[in-house]
Short mmCIF file of C-alpha atoms and ligand atoms in Angstrom, two decimals:
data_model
loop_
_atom_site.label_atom_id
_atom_site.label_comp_id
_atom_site.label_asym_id
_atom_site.label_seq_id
_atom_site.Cartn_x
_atom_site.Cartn_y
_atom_site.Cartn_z
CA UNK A 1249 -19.32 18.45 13.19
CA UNK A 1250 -18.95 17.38 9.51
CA UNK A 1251 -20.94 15.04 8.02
CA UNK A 1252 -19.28 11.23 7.69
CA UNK A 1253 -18.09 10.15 4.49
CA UNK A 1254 -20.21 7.50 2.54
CA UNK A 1255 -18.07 4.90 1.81
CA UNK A 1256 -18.04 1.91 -0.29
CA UNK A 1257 -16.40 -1.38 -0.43
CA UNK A 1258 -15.35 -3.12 -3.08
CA UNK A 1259 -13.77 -6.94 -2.23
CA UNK A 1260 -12.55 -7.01 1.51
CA UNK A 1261 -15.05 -9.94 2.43
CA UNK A 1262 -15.08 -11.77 5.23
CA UNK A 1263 -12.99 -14.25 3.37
CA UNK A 1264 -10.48 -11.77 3.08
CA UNK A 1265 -6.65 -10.28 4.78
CA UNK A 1266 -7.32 -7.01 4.18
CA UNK A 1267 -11.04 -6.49 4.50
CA UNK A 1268 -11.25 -6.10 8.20
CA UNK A 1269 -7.88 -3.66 8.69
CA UNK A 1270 -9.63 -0.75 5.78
CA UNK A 1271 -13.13 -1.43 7.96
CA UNK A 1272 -11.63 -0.87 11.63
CA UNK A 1273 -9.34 2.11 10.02
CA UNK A 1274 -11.94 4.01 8.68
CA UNK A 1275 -13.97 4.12 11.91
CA UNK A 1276 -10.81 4.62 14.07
CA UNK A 1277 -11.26 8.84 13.52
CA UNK A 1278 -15.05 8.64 13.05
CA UNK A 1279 -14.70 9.99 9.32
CA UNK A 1280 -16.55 7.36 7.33
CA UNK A 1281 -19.46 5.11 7.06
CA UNK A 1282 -20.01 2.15 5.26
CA UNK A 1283 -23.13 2.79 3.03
CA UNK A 1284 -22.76 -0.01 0.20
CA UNK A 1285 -20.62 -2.90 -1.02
CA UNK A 1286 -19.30 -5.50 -2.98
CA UNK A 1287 -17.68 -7.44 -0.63
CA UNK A 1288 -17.59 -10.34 -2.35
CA UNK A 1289 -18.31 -11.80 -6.17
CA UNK A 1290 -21.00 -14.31 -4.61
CA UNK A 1291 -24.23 -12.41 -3.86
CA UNK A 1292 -25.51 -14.92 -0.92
CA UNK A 1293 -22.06 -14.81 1.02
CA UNK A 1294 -22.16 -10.75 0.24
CA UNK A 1295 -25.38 -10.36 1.41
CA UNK A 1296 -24.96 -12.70 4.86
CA UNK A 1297 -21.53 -10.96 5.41
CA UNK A 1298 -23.39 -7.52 5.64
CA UNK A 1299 -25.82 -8.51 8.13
CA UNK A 1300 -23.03 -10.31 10.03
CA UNK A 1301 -20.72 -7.28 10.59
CA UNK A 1302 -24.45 -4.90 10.47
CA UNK A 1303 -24.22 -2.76 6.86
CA UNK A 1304 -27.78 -2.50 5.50
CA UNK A 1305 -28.21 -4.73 3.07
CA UNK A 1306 -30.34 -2.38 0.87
CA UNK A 1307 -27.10 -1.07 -1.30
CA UNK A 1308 -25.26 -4.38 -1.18
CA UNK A 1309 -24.96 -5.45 -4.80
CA UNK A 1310 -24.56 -8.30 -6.76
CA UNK A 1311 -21.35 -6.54 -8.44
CA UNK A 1312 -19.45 -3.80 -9.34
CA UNK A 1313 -21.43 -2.59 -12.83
CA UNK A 1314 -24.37 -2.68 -10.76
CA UNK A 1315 -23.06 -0.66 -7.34
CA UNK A 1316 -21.97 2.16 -10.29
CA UNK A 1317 -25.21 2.28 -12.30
CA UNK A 1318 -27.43 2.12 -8.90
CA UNK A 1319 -25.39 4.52 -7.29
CA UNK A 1320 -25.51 7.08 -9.93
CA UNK A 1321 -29.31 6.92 -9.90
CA UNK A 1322 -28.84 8.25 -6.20
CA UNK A 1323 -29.10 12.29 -5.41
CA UNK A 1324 -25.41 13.16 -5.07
CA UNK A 1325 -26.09 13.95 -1.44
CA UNK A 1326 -26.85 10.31 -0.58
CA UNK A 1327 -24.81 8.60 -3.35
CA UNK A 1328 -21.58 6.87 -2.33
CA UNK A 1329 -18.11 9.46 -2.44
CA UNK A 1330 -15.42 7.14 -2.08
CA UNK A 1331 -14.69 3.45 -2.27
CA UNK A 1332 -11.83 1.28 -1.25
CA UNK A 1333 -11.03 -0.82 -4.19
CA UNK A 1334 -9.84 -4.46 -1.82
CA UNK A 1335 -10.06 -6.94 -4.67
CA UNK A 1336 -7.42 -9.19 -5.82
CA UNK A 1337 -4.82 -7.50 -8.11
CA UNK A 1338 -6.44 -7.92 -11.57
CA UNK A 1339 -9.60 -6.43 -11.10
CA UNK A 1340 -8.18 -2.38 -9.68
CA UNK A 1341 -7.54 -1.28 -13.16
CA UNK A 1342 -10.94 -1.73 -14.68
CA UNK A 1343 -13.09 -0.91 -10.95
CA UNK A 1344 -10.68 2.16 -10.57
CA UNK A 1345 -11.09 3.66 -13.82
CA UNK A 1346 -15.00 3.36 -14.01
CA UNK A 1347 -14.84 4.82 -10.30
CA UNK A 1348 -12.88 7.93 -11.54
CA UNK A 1349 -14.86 8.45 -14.79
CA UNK A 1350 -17.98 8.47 -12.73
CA UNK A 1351 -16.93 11.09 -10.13
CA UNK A 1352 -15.93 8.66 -7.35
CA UNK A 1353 -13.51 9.20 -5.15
CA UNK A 1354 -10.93 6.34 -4.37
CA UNK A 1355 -9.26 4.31 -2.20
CA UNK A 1356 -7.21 1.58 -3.62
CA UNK A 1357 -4.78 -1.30 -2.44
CA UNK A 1358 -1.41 -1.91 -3.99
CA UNK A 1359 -0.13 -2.77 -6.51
CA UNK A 1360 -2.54 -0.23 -7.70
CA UNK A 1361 -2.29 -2.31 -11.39
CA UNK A 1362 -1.19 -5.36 -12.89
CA UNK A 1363 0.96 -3.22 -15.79
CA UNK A 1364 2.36 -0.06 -16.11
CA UNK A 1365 -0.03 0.86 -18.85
CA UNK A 1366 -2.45 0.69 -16.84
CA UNK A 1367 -1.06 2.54 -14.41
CA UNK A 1368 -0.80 5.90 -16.67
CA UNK A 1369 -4.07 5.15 -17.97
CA UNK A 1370 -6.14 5.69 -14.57
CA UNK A 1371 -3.37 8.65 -13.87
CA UNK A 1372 -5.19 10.49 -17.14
CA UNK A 1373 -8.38 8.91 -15.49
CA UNK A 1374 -7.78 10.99 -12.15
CA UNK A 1375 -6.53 13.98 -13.70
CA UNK A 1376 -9.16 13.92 -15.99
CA UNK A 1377 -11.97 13.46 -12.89
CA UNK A 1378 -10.10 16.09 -10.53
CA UNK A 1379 -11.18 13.09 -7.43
CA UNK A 1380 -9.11 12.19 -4.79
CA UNK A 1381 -7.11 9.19 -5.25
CA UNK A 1382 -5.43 6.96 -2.56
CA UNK A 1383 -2.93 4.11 -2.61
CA UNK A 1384 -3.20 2.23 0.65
CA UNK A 1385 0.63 1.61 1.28
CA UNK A 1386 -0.03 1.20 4.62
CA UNK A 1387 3.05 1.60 6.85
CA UNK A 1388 3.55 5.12 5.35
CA UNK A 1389 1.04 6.09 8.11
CA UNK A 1390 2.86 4.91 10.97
CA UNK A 1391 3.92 7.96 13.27
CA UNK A 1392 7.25 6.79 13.31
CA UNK A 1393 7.84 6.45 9.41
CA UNK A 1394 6.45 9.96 9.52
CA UNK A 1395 8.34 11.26 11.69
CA UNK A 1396 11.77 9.50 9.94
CA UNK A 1397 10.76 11.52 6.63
CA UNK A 1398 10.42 14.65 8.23
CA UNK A 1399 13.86 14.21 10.02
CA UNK A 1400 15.23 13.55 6.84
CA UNK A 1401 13.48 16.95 4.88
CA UNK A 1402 14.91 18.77 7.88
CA UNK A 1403 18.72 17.49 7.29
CA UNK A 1404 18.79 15.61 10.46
CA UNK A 1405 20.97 12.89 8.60
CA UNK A 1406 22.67 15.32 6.30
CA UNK A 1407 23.31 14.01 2.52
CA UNK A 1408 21.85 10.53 2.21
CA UNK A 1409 24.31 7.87 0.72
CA UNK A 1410 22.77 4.41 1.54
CA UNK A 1411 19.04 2.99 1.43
CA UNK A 1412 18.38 -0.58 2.84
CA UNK A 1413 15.06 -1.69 2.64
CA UNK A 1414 13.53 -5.43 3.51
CA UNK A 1415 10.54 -6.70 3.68
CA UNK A 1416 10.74 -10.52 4.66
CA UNK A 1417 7.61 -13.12 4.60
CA UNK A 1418 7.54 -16.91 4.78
CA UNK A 1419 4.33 -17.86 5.02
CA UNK A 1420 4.45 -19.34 0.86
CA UNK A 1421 6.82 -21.78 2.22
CA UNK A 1422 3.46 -24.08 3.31
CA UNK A 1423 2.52 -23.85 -0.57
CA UNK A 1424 5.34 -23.39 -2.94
CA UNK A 1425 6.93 -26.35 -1.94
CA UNK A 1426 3.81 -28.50 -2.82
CA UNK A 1427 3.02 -28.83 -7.30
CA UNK A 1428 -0.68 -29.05 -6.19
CA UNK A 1429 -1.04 -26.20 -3.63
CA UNK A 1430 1.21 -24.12 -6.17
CA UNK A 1431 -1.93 -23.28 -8.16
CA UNK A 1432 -4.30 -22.65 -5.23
CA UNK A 1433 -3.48 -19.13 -4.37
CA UNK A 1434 -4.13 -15.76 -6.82
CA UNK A 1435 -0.43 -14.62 -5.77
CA UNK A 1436 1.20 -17.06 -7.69
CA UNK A 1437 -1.67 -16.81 -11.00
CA UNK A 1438 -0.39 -14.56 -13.19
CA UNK A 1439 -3.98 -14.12 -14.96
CA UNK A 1440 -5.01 -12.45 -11.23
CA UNK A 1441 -1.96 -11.15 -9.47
CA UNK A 1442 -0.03 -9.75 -12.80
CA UNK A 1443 3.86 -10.52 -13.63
CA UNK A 1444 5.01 -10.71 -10.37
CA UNK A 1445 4.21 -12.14 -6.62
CA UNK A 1446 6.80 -11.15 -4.49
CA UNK A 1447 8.02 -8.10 -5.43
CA UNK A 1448 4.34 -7.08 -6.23
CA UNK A 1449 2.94 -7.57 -3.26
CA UNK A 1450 5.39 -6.49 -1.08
CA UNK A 1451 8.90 -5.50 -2.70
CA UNK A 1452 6.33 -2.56 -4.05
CA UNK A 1453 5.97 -1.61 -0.11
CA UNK A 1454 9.69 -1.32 0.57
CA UNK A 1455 10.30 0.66 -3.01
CA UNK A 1456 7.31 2.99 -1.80
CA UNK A 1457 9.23 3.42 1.57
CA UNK A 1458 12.18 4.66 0.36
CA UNK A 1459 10.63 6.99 -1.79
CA UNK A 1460 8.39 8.06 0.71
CA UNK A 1461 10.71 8.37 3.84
CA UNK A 1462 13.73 9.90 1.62
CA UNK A 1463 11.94 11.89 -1.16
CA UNK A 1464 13.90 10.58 -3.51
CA UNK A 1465 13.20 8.85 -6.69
CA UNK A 1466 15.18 5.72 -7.37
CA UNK A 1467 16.07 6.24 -10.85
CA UNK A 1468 17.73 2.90 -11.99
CA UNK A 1469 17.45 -1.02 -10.67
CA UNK A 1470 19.28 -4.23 -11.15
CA UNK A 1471 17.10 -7.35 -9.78
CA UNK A 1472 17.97 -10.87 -9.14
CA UNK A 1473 14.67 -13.08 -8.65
CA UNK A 1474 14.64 -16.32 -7.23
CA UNK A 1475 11.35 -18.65 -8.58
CA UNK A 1476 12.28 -21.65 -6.99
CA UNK A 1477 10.41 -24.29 -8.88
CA UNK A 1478 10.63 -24.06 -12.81
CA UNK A 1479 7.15 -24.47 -13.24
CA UNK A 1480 6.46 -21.49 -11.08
CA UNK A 1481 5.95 -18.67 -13.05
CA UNK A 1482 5.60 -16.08 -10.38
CA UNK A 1483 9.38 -14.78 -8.24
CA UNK A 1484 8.70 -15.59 -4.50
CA UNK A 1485 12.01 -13.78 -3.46
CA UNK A 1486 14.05 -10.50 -4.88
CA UNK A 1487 16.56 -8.45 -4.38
CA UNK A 1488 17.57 -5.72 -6.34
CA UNK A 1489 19.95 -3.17 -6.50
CA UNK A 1490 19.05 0.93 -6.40
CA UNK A 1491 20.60 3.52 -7.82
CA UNK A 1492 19.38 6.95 -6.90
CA UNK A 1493 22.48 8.59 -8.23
CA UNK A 1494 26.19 8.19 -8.66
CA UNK A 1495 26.51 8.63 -5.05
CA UNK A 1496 23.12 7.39 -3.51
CA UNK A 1497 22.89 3.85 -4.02
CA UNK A 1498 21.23 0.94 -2.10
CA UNK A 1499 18.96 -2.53 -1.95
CA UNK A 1500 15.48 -3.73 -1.74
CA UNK A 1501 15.04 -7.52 -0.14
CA UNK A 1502 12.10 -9.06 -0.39
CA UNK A 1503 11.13 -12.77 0.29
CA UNK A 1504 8.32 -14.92 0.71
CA UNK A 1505 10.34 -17.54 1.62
CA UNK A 1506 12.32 -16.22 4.06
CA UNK A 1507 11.72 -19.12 6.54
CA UNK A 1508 9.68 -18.07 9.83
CA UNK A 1509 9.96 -14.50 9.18
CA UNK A 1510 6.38 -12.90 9.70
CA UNK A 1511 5.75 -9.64 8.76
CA UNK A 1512 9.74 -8.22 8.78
CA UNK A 1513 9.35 -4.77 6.75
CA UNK A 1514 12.70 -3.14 7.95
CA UNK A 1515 13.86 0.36 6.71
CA UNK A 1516 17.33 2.11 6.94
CA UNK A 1517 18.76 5.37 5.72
CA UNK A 1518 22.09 6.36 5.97
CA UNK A 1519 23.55 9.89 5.51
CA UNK A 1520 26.67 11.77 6.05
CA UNK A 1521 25.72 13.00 9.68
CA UNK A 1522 24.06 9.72 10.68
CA UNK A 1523 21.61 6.99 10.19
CA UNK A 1524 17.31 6.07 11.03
CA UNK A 1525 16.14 2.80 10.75
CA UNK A 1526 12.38 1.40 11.63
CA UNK A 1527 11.38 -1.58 11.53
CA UNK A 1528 7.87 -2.42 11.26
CA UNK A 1529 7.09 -5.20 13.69
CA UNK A 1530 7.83 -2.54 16.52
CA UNK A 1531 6.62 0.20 14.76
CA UNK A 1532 6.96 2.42 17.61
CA UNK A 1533 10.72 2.56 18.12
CA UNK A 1534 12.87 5.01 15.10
CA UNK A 1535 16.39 4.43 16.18
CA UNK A 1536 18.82 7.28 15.60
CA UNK A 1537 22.27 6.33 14.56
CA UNK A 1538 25.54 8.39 15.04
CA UNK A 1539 29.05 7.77 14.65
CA UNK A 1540 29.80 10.17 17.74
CA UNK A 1541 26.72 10.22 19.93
CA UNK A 1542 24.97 7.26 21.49
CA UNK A 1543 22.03 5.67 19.85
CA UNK A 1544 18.77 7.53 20.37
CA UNK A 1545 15.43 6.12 20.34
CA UNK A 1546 12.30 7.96 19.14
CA UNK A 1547 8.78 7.34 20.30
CA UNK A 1548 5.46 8.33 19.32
CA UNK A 1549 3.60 11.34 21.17
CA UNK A 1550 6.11 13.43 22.05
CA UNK A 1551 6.52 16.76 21.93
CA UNK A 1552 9.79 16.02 20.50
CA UNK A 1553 8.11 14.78 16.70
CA UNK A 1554 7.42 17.19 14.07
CA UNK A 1555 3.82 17.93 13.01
CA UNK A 1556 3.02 15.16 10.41
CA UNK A 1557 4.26 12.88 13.34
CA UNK A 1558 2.53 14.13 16.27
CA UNK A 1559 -1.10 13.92 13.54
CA UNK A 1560 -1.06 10.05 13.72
CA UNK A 1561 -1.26 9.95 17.34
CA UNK A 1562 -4.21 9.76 19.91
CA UNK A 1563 -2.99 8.94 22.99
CA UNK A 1564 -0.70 9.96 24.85
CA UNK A 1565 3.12 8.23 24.98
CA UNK A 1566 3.54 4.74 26.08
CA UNK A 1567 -0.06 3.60 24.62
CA UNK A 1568 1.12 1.51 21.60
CA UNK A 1569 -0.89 2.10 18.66
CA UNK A 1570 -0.33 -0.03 15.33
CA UNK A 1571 -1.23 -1.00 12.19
CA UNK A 1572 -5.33 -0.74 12.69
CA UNK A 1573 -3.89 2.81 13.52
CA UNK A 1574 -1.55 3.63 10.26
CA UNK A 1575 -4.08 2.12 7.41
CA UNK A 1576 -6.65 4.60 10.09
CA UNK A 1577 -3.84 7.76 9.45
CA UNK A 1578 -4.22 6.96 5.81
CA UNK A 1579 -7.99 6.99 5.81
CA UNK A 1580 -8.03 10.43 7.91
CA UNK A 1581 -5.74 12.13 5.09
CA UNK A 1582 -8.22 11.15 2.46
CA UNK A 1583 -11.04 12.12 4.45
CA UNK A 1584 -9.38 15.70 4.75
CA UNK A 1585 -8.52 15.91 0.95
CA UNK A 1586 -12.36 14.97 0.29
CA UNK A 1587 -13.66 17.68 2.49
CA UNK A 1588 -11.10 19.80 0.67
CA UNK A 1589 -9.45 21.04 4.17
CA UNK A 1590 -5.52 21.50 4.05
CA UNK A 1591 -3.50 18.37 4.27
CA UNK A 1592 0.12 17.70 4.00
CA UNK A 1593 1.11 15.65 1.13
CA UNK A 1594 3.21 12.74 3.18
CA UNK A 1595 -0.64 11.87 4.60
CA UNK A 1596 -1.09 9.43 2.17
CA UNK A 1597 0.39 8.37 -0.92
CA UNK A 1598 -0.86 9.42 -4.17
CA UNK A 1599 -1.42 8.18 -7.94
CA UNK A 1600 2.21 8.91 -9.00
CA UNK A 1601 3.17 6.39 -6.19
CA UNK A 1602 1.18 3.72 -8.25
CA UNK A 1603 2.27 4.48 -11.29
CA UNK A 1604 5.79 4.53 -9.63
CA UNK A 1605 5.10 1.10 -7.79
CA UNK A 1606 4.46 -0.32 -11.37
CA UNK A 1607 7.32 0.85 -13.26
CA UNK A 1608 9.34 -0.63 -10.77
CA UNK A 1609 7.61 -4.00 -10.71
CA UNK A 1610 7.58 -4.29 -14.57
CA UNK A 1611 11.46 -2.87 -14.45
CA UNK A 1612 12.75 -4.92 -11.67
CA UNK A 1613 10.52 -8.41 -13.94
CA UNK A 1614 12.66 -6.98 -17.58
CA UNK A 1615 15.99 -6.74 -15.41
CA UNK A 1616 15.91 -10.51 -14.24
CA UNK A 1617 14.27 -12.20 -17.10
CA UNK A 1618 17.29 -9.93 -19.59
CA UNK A 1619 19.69 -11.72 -17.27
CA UNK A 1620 19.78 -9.17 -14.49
CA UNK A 1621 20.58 -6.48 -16.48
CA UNK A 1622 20.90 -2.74 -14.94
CA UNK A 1623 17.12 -0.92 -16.11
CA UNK A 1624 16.06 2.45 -15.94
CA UNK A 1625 12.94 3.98 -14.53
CA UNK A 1626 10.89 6.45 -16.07
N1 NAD B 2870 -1.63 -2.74 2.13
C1 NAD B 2870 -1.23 -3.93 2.52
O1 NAD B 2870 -0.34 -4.05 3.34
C2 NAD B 2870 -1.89 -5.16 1.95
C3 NAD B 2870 -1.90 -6.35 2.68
C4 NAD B 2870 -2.60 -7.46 2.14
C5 NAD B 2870 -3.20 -7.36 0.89
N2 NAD B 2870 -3.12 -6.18 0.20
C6 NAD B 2870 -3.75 -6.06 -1.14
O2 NAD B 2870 -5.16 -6.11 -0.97
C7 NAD B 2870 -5.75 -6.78 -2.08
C8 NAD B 2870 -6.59 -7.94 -1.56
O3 NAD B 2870 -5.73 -8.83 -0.89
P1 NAD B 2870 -6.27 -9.91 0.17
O4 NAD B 2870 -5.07 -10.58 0.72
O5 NAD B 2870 -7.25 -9.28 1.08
O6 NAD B 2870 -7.01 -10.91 -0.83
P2 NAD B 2870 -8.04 -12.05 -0.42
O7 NAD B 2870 -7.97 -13.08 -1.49
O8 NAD B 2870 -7.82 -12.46 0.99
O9 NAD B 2870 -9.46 -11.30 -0.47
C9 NAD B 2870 -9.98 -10.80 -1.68
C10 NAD B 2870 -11.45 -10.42 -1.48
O10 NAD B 2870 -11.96 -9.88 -2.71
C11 NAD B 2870 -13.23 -10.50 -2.97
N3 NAD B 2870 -13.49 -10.49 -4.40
C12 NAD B 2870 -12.90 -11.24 -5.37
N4 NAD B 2870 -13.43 -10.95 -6.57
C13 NAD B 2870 -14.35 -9.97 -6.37
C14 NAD B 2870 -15.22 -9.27 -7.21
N5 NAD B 2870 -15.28 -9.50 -8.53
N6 NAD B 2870 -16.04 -8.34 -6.66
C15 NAD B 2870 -16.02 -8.10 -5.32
N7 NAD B 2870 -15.21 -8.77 -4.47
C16 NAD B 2870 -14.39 -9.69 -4.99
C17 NAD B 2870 -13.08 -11.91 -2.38
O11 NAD B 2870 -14.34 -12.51 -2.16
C18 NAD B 2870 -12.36 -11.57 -1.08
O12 NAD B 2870 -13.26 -11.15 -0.09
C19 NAD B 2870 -4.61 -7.19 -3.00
O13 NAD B 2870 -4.47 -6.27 -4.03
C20 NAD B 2870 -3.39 -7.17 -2.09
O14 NAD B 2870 -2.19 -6.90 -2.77
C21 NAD B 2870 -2.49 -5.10 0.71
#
């Protein structure tokens, strides 16, 4: 049996959204353990939070200069190999650079940067280190977005024309609305979340899923932001127009206003010999389309799924596993690619996914502020 995986954690207190999903995850395949943390910039509320969820407190430090310079003063063998970087937006660049230039492995949370510049900067940074980097767009590990991109690679859905991607939120609808609330949350600061909210935070997700599930590169946008308030600063909805090529064109919706909507990431591909679409909020369903056949429904754990599939399942059929399970799928990949075993590449998205994520957020910001102009991507 192979030795777990020290891991460190950076943000993800028990303040936080994410905190809890990257914790569960990386126990789900019994890869990792949790040997020291930042989980939060207040050392009292760090420290308590460690003995509440049972990390030794002994490598829980005040912050992130410190967890680098103690940790390097720890025999390799003991020191920590890879942390998940689960911090508000601002602070990836600078913790994910030092954590490359000092050997460390990483595992970060989108939108891996708050510019583009940055972006290319830790991509020298990894190349530089040779470590194994990790952007945690999480639905890329469901078996069922897997298993859509393999379909795809195989021709199932011949040429591809059309890409449709959504990913519809509402809950800023209980804050934008309000001038005082506006200025509560680090989604809609600028100084913490970068130039955008919406299409940061989760247009990014939807980009990243078309590129993921088609392996295609979307090579030219057109975006139309809506900010609803003029002192607002920050978009809270977008849609924008993607060009692949002359003949493979689409849209990415996003909202954060999108009244009552939850969670609704929704992704559909259409070729020449027929259509997939997924939609996350039942995450175990990839629906088939054809303009001849009847509609066909795909499930996870069958025989029927090709490899990369059939690896981000545990149980058998008809045991629904979700998102605890992807962000886990994710963390297993990682955990492969740090033990240096073979891995295929769709088991977790790289570096050139963040530096694609922010080239399209800084693209899709230019288009609508130049009076939604057509931009191109790198
Ligand atoms: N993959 C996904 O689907 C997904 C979903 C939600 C959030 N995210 C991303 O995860 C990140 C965090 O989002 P969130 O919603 O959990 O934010 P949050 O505000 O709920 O939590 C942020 C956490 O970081 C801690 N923190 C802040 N400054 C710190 C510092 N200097 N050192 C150590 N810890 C610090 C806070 O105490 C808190 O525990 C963001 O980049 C966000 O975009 C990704």
């Amino acid at each position: 049996m192979a030795k777990k995986i020290r891991l460190g954690i950076l943000g993800g207190g028990g303040d936080s959204l994410i905190g809890v999903l990257h914790r569960v995850a990386s126990q789900i395949n019994d890869n990792y353990e949790i040997v020291g943390a930042v989980f939060n910039p207040n050392f009292e509320e760090n420290i308590a939070f460690a003995e509440e969820i049972d990390v030794p407190t002994n490598r829980i430090y005040k912050d992130f200069d410190t967890l680098v310079e103690e940790e390097l003063k720890l025999p390799k063998e003991e020191r920590i190999q890879v942390c998940s970087v689960l911090t508000p937006n601002f602070l990836h660049f600078p913790m994910v650079k030092k954590l490359l230039e000092n050997g460390f492995h990483v595992i970060c949370e989108k939108p891996m940067t708050t510019t583009y510049e940055e972006a290319k900067i830790l991509r020298a940074a990894q190349e530089k280190s040779g470590t194994v980097f990790a952007l945690t767009h999480t639905y890329t590990g469901y078996p069922m977005v897997r298993q859509m991109r393999e379909m795809i690679r195989a021709g199932a859905i011949g040429k591809v024309h059309k890409v449709d991607a959504s990913y519809y939120q509402g809950w800023i609808n209980s804050i934008i609305h309000d001038k005082a609330k506006r200025s509560t949350v680090w989604r809609l600061d600028p100084k913490k979340a970068g130039i955008s909210s919406c299409i940061a935070d989760i247009g990014v997700h939807a980009f990243n899923m078309v590129e993921y599930t088609t392996g295609l590169r979307i090579k030219s946008i057109l975006a139309d932001f809506n900010y609803l308030y003029d002192d607002n600063q920050m978009d809270v909805d977008g849609t924008v127009l993607v060009r692949m090529d002359k003949h493979i064109k689409g849209l990415i919706r996003s909202s954060q206003v999108a009244t009552g909507e939850e969670n609704g990431l929704s992704i559909a591909v259409y070729g020449e010999k027929g259509g997939l679409r997924w939609e996350q909020e039942n995450p175990n369903y990839l629906y088939v389309l054809s303009d001849t056949e009847p509609l066909q429904v795909y499930k996870p754990g069958h025989a029927y799924n090709s490899k990369l599939s059939l690896g981000g399942t545990k149980l058998p059929p008809g045991h629904p596993e979700g998102i605890f399970d992807s962000m886990a799928n994710i963390y297993l990949g990682v955990a492969r690619a740090i033990r240096g075993e073979v891995y295929n590449d769709g088991e977790f998205p790289t570096m050139l996914d963040g530096v694609r994520g922010m080239d399209f957020i800084e693209r899709t910001v230019e288009s609508h502020k130049n009076g939604n102009v057509w931009v191109d991507l790198d």
